[in-house]
Short mmCIF file of C-alpha atoms in Angstrom, two decimals:
data_model
loop_
_atom_site.label_atom_id
_atom_site.label_comp_id
_atom_site.label_asym_id
_atom_site.label_seq_id
_atom_site.Cartn_x
_atom_site.Cartn_y
_atom_site.Cartn_z
CA MET Y 1 116.24 -48.43 127.21
CA SER Y 2 116.31 -45.20 125.51
CA GLN Y 3 113.16 -43.62 124.51
CA ARG Y 4 112.81 -41.79 121.34
CA PRO Y 5 111.35 -38.32 121.60
CA ASN Y 6 108.00 -37.81 120.20
CA PRO Y 7 108.35 -35.97 117.06
CA THR Y 8 106.81 -32.46 117.08
CA PRO Y 9 104.10 -32.37 114.63
CA ALA Y 10 104.82 -30.04 111.81
CA PRO Y 11 102.69 -26.92 111.77
CA MET Y 12 99.93 -26.94 109.40
CA PRO Y 13 100.37 -24.44 106.65
CA VAL Y 14 98.04 -21.43 107.06
CA SER Y 15 96.53 -20.37 103.94
CA ALA Y 16 96.33 -16.55 103.26
CA PRO Y 17 92.88 -15.05 103.27
CA PRO Y 18 91.52 -14.45 99.97
CA THR Y 19 92.38 -10.96 98.53
CA PRO Y 20 89.48 -9.16 97.09
CA SER Y 21 89.93 -8.30 93.54
CA VAL Y 22 90.64 -4.55 92.79
CA GLU Y 23 89.94 -3.21 89.38
CA VAL Y 24 92.81 -0.91 88.33
CA LEU Y 25 91.74 2.01 86.02
CA HIS Y 26 94.27 3.27 83.51
CA HIS Y 27 93.59 6.90 82.06
CA ARG Y 28 95.00 8.14 78.87
CA PRO Y 29 97.20 11.37 79.16
CA ILE Y 30 95.47 14.70 77.99
CA ARG Y 31 97.69 15.94 75.19
CA TRP Y 32 96.48 19.67 75.01
CA LEU Y 33 97.23 20.51 78.68
CA ARG Y 34 100.96 21.12 78.31
CA PRO Y 35 100.74 23.39 75.29
CA ALA Y 36 98.06 25.43 77.10
CA GLY Y 37 100.35 25.93 80.07
CA LEU Y 38 103.12 27.09 77.83
CA VAL Y 39 100.79 29.56 76.13
CA ALA Y 40 99.62 30.91 79.50
CA ALA Y 41 103.16 31.33 80.68
CA GLY Y 42 104.06 33.13 77.49
CA LEU Y 43 101.09 35.47 77.87
CA ALA Y 44 102.10 36.25 81.43
CA VAL Y 45 105.64 37.02 80.35
CA LEU Y 46 104.28 39.20 77.53
CA ILE Y 47 101.98 41.12 79.89
CA VAL Y 48 104.83 41.75 82.33
CA ALA Y 49 107.08 42.86 79.50
CA VAL Y 50 104.41 45.19 78.12
CA GLY Y 51 103.88 46.64 81.63
CA LEU Y 52 107.56 47.22 82.14
CA ILE Y 53 107.92 48.78 78.72
CA GLY Y 54 104.86 51.02 79.34
CA ARG Y 55 106.18 52.10 82.72
CA GLY Y 56 109.53 52.88 81.23
CA MET Y 57 107.94 54.89 78.45
CA ALA Y 58 105.71 56.77 80.97
CA SER Y 59 108.72 57.51 83.15
CA GLN Y 60 110.64 58.78 80.15
CA SER Y 61 107.64 60.86 79.06
CA LEU Y 62 107.30 62.30 82.57
CA LYS Y 63 110.98 63.12 82.64
CA SER Y 64 110.75 64.79 79.24
CA TRP Y 65 107.68 66.76 80.33
CA THR Y 66 109.37 67.78 83.57
CA ASP Y 67 112.48 68.88 81.70
CA ALA Y 68 110.34 70.82 79.24
CA GLU Y 69 108.36 72.49 82.02
CA ALA Y 70 111.58 73.45 83.78
CA ILE Y 71 112.47 75.73 80.87
CA PRO Y 72 111.14 79.25 81.65
CA THR Y 73 108.55 80.56 79.22
CA VAL Y 74 109.05 84.21 78.32
CA SER Y 75 107.73 86.81 75.92
CA VAL Y 76 110.00 89.29 74.17
CA ILE Y 77 109.71 92.88 73.00
CA ARG Y 78 111.72 94.94 70.59
CA PRO Y 79 113.16 98.31 71.66
CA ASP Y 80 111.22 101.27 70.30
CA ALA Y 81 113.42 103.59 68.29
CA SER Y 82 110.73 106.17 67.48
CA ALA Y 83 111.99 109.68 66.87
CA ASN Y 84 109.34 111.56 68.89
CA GLY Y 85 110.12 112.82 72.35
CA GLY Y 86 107.37 110.91 74.11
CA THR Y 87 105.83 111.89 77.39
CA LEU Y 88 106.88 112.03 81.02
CA VAL Y 89 104.23 110.97 83.54
CA LEU Y 90 104.81 111.99 87.16
CA PRO Y 91 102.64 112.15 90.29
CA GLY Y 92 101.43 115.57 91.35
CA GLN Y 93 99.81 117.09 94.43
CA VAL Y 94 97.00 119.63 94.13
CA GLN Y 95 96.92 122.58 96.53
CA ALA Y 96 94.59 125.54 96.89
CA PHE Y 97 95.75 128.83 95.43
CA TYR Y 98 95.37 130.29 98.96
CA SER Y 99 94.81 128.29 102.11
CA ALA Y 100 94.68 129.65 105.65
CA THR Y 101 94.21 128.03 109.03
CA ILE Y 102 92.28 130.56 111.12
CA ARG Y 103 93.23 130.75 114.80
CA SER Y 104 91.96 132.96 117.57
CA ARG Y 105 93.95 135.94 118.89
CA VAL Y 106 91.96 136.05 122.15
CA ASP Y 107 91.20 133.60 124.95
CA GLY Y 108 87.66 132.66 125.81
CA TYR Y 109 84.85 130.32 124.86
CA LEU Y 110 83.25 129.82 121.46
CA LYS Y 111 79.89 131.56 121.62
CA ARG Y 112 78.55 130.31 118.26
CA TRP Y 113 79.73 129.34 114.79
CA TYR Y 114 77.98 130.23 111.54
CA GLN Y 115 79.71 128.28 108.74
CA ASP Y 116 80.41 124.56 108.46
CA ILE Y 117 82.68 122.58 106.13
CA GLY Y 118 81.89 122.97 102.45
CA ALA Y 119 80.35 126.41 102.90
CA LYS Y 120 81.36 129.04 100.36
CA VAL Y 121 82.25 132.28 102.15
CA ALA Y 122 83.10 135.81 101.05
CA ALA Y 123 86.05 137.84 102.26
CA GLY Y 124 85.29 139.27 105.70
CA GLN Y 125 82.28 137.03 106.30
CA VAL Y 126 81.81 136.13 109.98
CA LEU Y 127 82.55 132.50 110.78
CA ALA Y 128 82.18 132.47 114.58
CA ASP Y 129 81.88 134.63 117.72
CA ILE Y 130 84.00 134.22 120.85
CA ASP Y 131 82.91 135.16 124.39
CA THR Y 132 85.85 136.91 126.15
CA PRO Y 133 84.89 137.96 129.72
CA GLU Y 134 88.48 138.55 130.85
CA LEU Y 135 89.29 140.71 127.84
CA ASP Y 136 86.13 142.73 128.37
CA GLN Y 137 87.16 143.48 131.96
CA GLN Y 138 90.68 144.42 130.90
CA LEU Y 139 89.28 146.82 128.32
CA ALA Y 140 86.96 148.39 130.89
CA GLN Y 141 89.88 148.88 133.30
CA ALA Y 142 92.04 150.37 130.56
CA ARG Y 143 89.34 152.89 129.70
CA ALA Y 144 89.04 153.87 133.37
CA ASP Y 145 92.81 154.33 133.55
CA LEU Y 146 92.64 156.53 130.47
CA THR Y 147 89.93 158.68 132.09
CA THR Y 148 92.06 159.07 135.24
CA ALA Y 149 95.11 159.99 133.20
CA GLN Y 150 93.17 162.57 131.20
CA ALA Y 151 91.85 164.15 134.43
CA ASN Y 152 95.36 164.37 135.86
CA GLN Y 153 96.54 165.84 132.59
CA ARG Y 154 93.90 168.57 132.69
CA LEU Y 155 94.83 169.47 136.27
CA ALA Y 156 98.51 169.58 135.43
CA GLN Y 157 97.77 171.69 132.41
CA THR Y 158 95.83 174.26 134.51
CA THR Y 159 98.53 174.32 137.16
CA ALA Y 160 101.28 174.80 134.61
CA ALA Y 161 99.39 177.65 132.94
CA ARG Y 162 98.88 179.38 136.30
CA TRP Y 163 102.53 179.05 137.26
CA ASN Y 164 103.62 180.33 133.87
CA GLY Y 165 101.43 183.46 134.49
CA LEU Y 166 102.93 183.96 137.93
CA LEU Y 167 106.41 183.55 136.49
CA ALA Y 168 105.72 186.43 134.10
CA GLN Y 169 104.95 188.61 137.15
CA ASP Y 170 108.03 187.33 138.99
CA ALA Y 171 105.70 185.95 141.66
CA VAL Y 172 107.24 182.47 141.53
CA SER Y 173 110.63 181.15 140.72
CA ARG Y 174 111.50 179.76 137.35
CA GLN Y 175 112.32 176.43 139.03
CA GLU Y 176 108.78 176.08 140.32
CA ALA Y 177 107.28 176.93 136.93
CA GLU Y 178 109.47 174.35 135.19
CA GLU Y 179 108.45 171.73 137.71
CA LYS Y 180 104.80 172.33 136.89
CA ASN Y 181 105.49 172.18 133.15
CA GLY Y 182 107.41 168.93 133.63
CA ASP Y 183 104.50 167.46 135.59
CA LEU Y 184 102.20 168.40 132.70
CA ALA Y 185 104.46 166.60 130.21
CA ALA Y 186 104.52 163.48 132.41
CA LYS Y 187 100.76 163.48 132.76
CA THR Y 188 100.40 163.92 129.00
CA ALA Y 189 102.64 160.88 128.45
CA LEU Y 190 100.51 158.85 130.85
CA VAL Y 191 97.45 159.79 128.83
CA THR Y 192 99.18 158.65 125.65
CA ALA Y 193 100.15 155.31 127.24
CA ALA Y 194 96.67 154.74 128.62
CA LYS Y 195 95.12 155.53 125.26
CA ALA Y 196 97.52 153.11 123.54
CA ASN Y 197 96.53 150.37 125.99
CA VAL Y 198 92.84 151.04 125.28
CA ASP Y 199 93.52 150.91 121.54
CA ARG Y 200 95.42 147.60 121.95
CA LEU Y 201 92.65 145.95 123.93
CA SER Y 202 90.03 147.34 121.56
CA ALA Y 203 91.90 145.80 118.64
CA LEU Y 204 92.01 142.46 120.48
CA ALA Y 205 88.29 142.75 121.15
CA GLY Y 206 87.81 142.99 117.40
CA PHE Y 207 89.15 139.42 117.13
CA LYS Y 208 86.16 138.13 119.07
CA ARG Y 209 84.57 137.83 115.65
CA ILE Y 210 86.29 135.22 113.45
CA VAL Y 211 86.07 136.25 109.80
CA ALA Y 212 87.16 134.74 106.49
CA PRO Y 213 90.40 136.34 105.23
CA PHE Y 214 89.41 135.82 101.57
CA ALA Y 215 86.66 134.31 99.48
CA GLY Y 216 86.79 130.54 99.38
CA VAL Y 217 85.46 127.32 100.84
CA VAL Y 218 85.53 126.21 104.48
CA THR Y 219 87.49 122.97 104.36
CA ALA Y 220 87.76 122.33 108.12
CA ARG Y 221 85.95 123.27 111.34
CA ASN Y 222 87.81 122.19 114.48
CA THR Y 223 85.69 123.74 117.20
CA ASP Y 224 82.17 123.80 118.59
CA VAL Y 225 79.96 125.88 120.85
CA GLY Y 226 81.37 126.17 124.38
CA ALA Y 227 84.86 125.00 123.45
CA LEU Y 228 87.69 126.58 125.46
CA ILE Y 229 89.96 128.69 123.30
CA ASN Y 230 93.52 129.12 124.56
CA THR Y 231 95.85 131.10 122.34
CA GLY Y 232 98.93 129.80 124.15
CA SER Y 233 98.36 126.14 123.23
CA ALA Y 234 101.18 124.69 121.13
CA SER Y 235 98.87 122.02 119.67
CA ASP Y 236 96.13 124.43 118.59
CA PRO Y 237 94.71 123.03 115.30
CA GLY Y 238 92.92 126.28 114.52
CA LEU Y 239 89.22 127.01 114.47
CA PHE Y 240 88.62 126.91 110.71
CA THR Y 241 90.50 126.34 107.47
CA VAL Y 242 89.49 128.36 104.43
CA ALA Y 243 90.80 127.57 100.93
CA ASP Y 244 90.54 129.59 97.74
CA VAL Y 245 89.85 126.97 95.05
CA HIS Y 246 88.95 129.18 92.10
CA ARG Y 247 92.52 128.49 90.93
CA LEU Y 248 94.76 125.64 92.00
CA ARG Y 249 98.47 124.95 92.23
CA ILE Y 250 99.92 121.57 91.23
CA TYR Y 251 103.35 120.62 92.55
CA VAL Y 252 105.37 117.95 90.73
CA SER Y 253 108.83 116.58 91.57
CA VAL Y 254 110.78 116.21 88.30
CA PRO Y 255 113.78 113.80 88.28
CA GLN Y 256 117.11 115.53 87.78
CA ASN Y 257 117.84 113.91 84.41
CA GLU Y 258 114.57 115.34 83.02
CA THR Y 259 114.87 118.90 84.29
CA ALA Y 260 116.45 120.18 81.07
CA ALA Y 261 113.28 119.25 79.16
CA ILE Y 262 110.93 121.12 81.53
CA HIS Y 263 110.25 124.78 80.72
CA PRO Y 264 107.78 127.33 82.14
CA ALA Y 265 104.72 128.21 80.03
CA GLU Y 266 104.38 124.68 78.62
CA THR Y 267 101.10 122.80 78.92
CA VAL Y 268 100.77 120.00 81.45
CA SER Y 269 97.97 117.44 81.12
CA LEU Y 270 96.43 116.24 84.39
CA GLN Y 271 94.41 113.09 85.07
CA ALA Y 272 92.57 112.58 88.36
CA PRO Y 273 91.39 109.11 89.51
CA GLU Y 274 87.87 110.35 90.19
CA TYR Y 275 87.47 111.54 86.58
CA PRO Y 276 88.59 108.63 84.36
CA GLY Y 277 89.05 109.67 80.76
CA ARG Y 278 88.98 113.40 81.51
CA ALA Y 279 92.11 115.49 80.99
CA PHE Y 280 92.68 118.84 82.70
CA GLN Y 281 95.04 121.31 81.05
CA ALA Y 282 97.36 123.22 83.39
CA THR Y 283 100.22 125.61 82.69
CA LEU Y 284 103.69 125.23 84.12
CA VAL Y 285 104.44 128.61 85.74
CA SER Y 286 107.72 128.12 87.59
CA THR Y 287 110.25 125.76 89.12
CA SER Y 288 112.22 125.90 92.34
CA GLY Y 289 115.45 126.34 90.40
CA ALA Y 290 117.26 123.88 92.67
CA ILE Y 291 117.48 120.13 93.15
CA GLY Y 292 116.13 118.99 96.51
CA ALA Y 293 118.78 117.49 98.76
CA GLN Y 294 116.46 114.76 100.00
CA SER Y 295 114.39 114.05 96.90
CA GLY Y 296 117.04 114.60 94.21
CA ALA Y 297 114.31 116.22 92.11
CA LEU Y 298 113.27 119.66 90.86
CA LEU Y 299 110.02 121.01 92.29
CA ALA Y 300 107.80 122.37 89.50
CA GLU Y 301 104.60 124.37 89.96
CA ALA Y 302 101.71 124.35 87.51
CA GLN Y 303 98.48 126.29 87.83
CA ILE Y 304 94.99 125.63 86.56
CA ASP Y 305 91.66 127.46 86.66
CA ASN Y 306 89.01 125.54 88.56
CA PRO Y 307 85.69 127.29 87.83
CA ASP Y 308 83.51 124.23 88.41
CA GLY Y 309 85.40 123.04 91.48
CA ALA Y 310 86.06 119.64 89.92
CA LEU Y 311 89.56 119.40 91.36
CA LYS Y 312 90.04 119.66 95.11
CA PRO Y 313 92.95 120.65 97.34
CA GLY Y 314 94.85 117.55 98.36
CA ASP Y 315 93.95 115.63 95.18
CA TYR Y 316 96.47 113.19 93.73
CA VAL Y 317 96.89 113.60 89.97
CA GLN Y 318 99.10 112.29 87.21
CA ALA Y 319 100.89 115.08 85.39
CA THR Y 320 101.94 114.37 81.78
CA PHE Y 321 104.70 116.44 80.18
CA ASP Y 322 105.45 116.36 76.44
CA LEU Y 323 109.17 115.85 75.93
CA PRO Y 324 111.28 116.91 72.94
CA ALA Y 325 112.98 114.24 70.83
CA SER Y 326 116.34 113.19 72.23
CA GLY Y 327 117.78 111.80 69.00
CA GLY Y 328 117.98 108.04 68.62
CA GLY Y 329 117.34 106.66 72.09
CA LEU Y 330 115.85 103.17 72.46
CA ARG Y 331 112.80 102.88 74.69
CA LEU Y 332 111.69 99.95 76.81
CA PRO Y 333 108.95 99.40 79.37
CA ALA Y 334 110.28 100.00 82.85
CA ASN Y 335 109.35 96.44 83.88
CA ALA Y 336 111.96 95.05 81.45
CA LEU Y 337 114.79 96.33 83.64
CA MET Y 338 116.60 94.00 86.03
CA PHE Y 339 118.56 95.26 89.02
CA ARG Y 340 121.65 93.14 89.53
CA GLN Y 341 124.57 93.38 91.91
CA GLN Y 342 126.73 94.65 89.05
CA GLY Y 343 124.15 97.30 88.10
CA MET Y 344 121.14 97.66 85.86
CA ALA Y 345 120.69 95.14 83.02
CA VAL Y 346 118.18 93.70 80.57
CA ALA Y 347 117.72 90.04 79.63
CA VAL Y 348 118.03 89.37 75.88
CA VAL Y 349 117.22 86.07 74.13
CA GLY Y 350 120.17 85.01 71.98
CA PRO Y 351 120.09 83.07 68.68
CA THR Y 352 120.29 79.73 70.49
CA GLY Y 353 117.40 80.52 72.81
CA ARG Y 354 119.64 81.25 75.78
CA VAL Y 355 119.60 84.35 77.97
CA ILE Y 356 122.22 87.05 77.50
CA MET Y 357 122.44 89.64 80.31
CA LYS Y 358 123.31 93.06 78.90
CA PRO Y 359 124.29 95.91 81.26
CA VAL Y 360 122.52 99.15 80.28
CA SER Y 361 122.41 102.79 81.32
CA ILE Y 362 119.32 104.99 81.31
CA ALA Y 363 119.16 108.29 79.50
CA ARG Y 364 115.59 109.17 80.55
CA ASP Y 365 113.16 107.78 83.05
CA LEU Y 366 109.72 108.42 81.52
CA GLY Y 367 107.73 106.72 84.25
CA SER Y 368 106.21 103.64 82.65
CA THR Y 369 108.97 103.58 80.02
CA VAL Y 370 112.69 104.31 80.04
CA GLU Y 371 115.05 105.49 77.37
CA ILE Y 372 118.22 103.40 77.14
CA ALA Y 373 121.46 105.29 76.53
CA THR Y 374 123.97 102.43 76.14
CA GLY Y 375 124.13 98.64 76.13
CA LEU Y 376 121.21 97.78 73.82
CA ALA Y 377 120.90 97.24 70.07
CA PRO Y 378 117.73 97.97 68.03
CA GLY Y 379 117.22 94.32 67.04
CA ASP Y 380 117.63 92.78 70.50
CA ALA Y 381 114.81 90.49 71.68
CA VAL Y 382 114.37 91.82 75.21
CA ILE Y 383 112.47 89.66 77.71
CA ALA Y 384 109.40 91.48 79.00
CA ASN Y 385 108.91 91.44 82.78
CA PRO Y 386 111.69 88.89 83.38
CA PRO Y 387 111.67 86.79 86.56
CA ASP Y 388 114.40 87.58 89.08
CA SER Y 389 115.61 83.97 88.91
CA LEU Y 390 116.89 84.32 85.33
CA ILE Y 391 120.63 83.87 84.92
CA ASP Y 392 123.02 84.44 82.09
CA GLY Y 393 123.10 81.48 79.67
CA GLU Y 394 119.82 79.94 80.85
CA LEU Y 395 117.67 78.26 78.19
CA VAL Y 396 114.22 79.85 77.72
CA ARG Y 397 111.19 79.27 75.56
CA VAL Y 398 109.76 82.25 73.67
CA VAL Y 399 105.97 82.06 73.41
CA ALA Y 400 105.19 85.32 71.65
CA ALA Y 401 106.87 88.41 70.30
CA LYS Y 402 105.38 91.85 70.81
CA ALA Y 403 106.20 95.17 69.31
CA GLY Y 404 107.84 97.56 71.74
#
């Protein structure tokens, strides 16, 4: 008998746990937040734009300033067309009217000196004494030789006279008498030679006293007591130097192109650095009459009285010559000239503010100024003291104009 399976009981339905109740909050959207964000973004964009624009303007301003600063700033002068001759200023060297370096003629040692530098001495005044033991002995020997020669001469003279008397009596031959007369002549010559040697050494002994050759000032003393004096030394500087400064000579080298305007007897004004504002008036007395091969200049000599001793030998002075008018030359300061590879030129500012290089030639070099012969017009605006970097056609800025 079949059994029926027990039916599986159906599962009991499980009920879900109870879900706690959650209160859901709903917020209303804030309406002003989005417009505020847009405004902030706009402000940021505006700030960035302003910054970029400002930087661009600053960069442009810097570029403009740099370009402006790159333009050279110059001042101009006008050529001077004055009719007067002007002046020529040249360096000069002052020398004493007479100057002598006094050396010794005898060897020995300096015994004493009497005059130092700066001392005013008269002609013939003793400056020093020299001790000469060797010369003194030579002079003593020469005098002894002279005495011996004179004794021999007297004996020969007596012998010759005796033989001449015997010859008159035909007691001796004529040959013997002539021999005695010849011996007398030889002994007389020896006396003359010995006397000349004594005179020579006596004259040298006179040089033991060093004296001033003329009135003046002792400008150097190169010896001292006990110093060895050797007349054969090639490097002997001399014992003293004496200069006559009552009148001075001034030597000036005049450029060749100015020699035609320099004439003897004209007045030359002198300025010395140690006397600012004081002018000394000298007279041009002569010129060398020839152009120096090395200097290319004419040597001119002026003279000036120096009663107060203000000027000194060796002084540097500026000598000013008055020049005659040359007739229409244009003058410029010497610092306006430019030395180019093609020759001398001046820089002129043209109507458009650009540089025009004009080659020029010089008629006169007046020292601080020059007289232009060709290449320049009276109305040209010449750049004063131009920089070497200037080139033809360069733009420049004129800051001031000065009269030439």
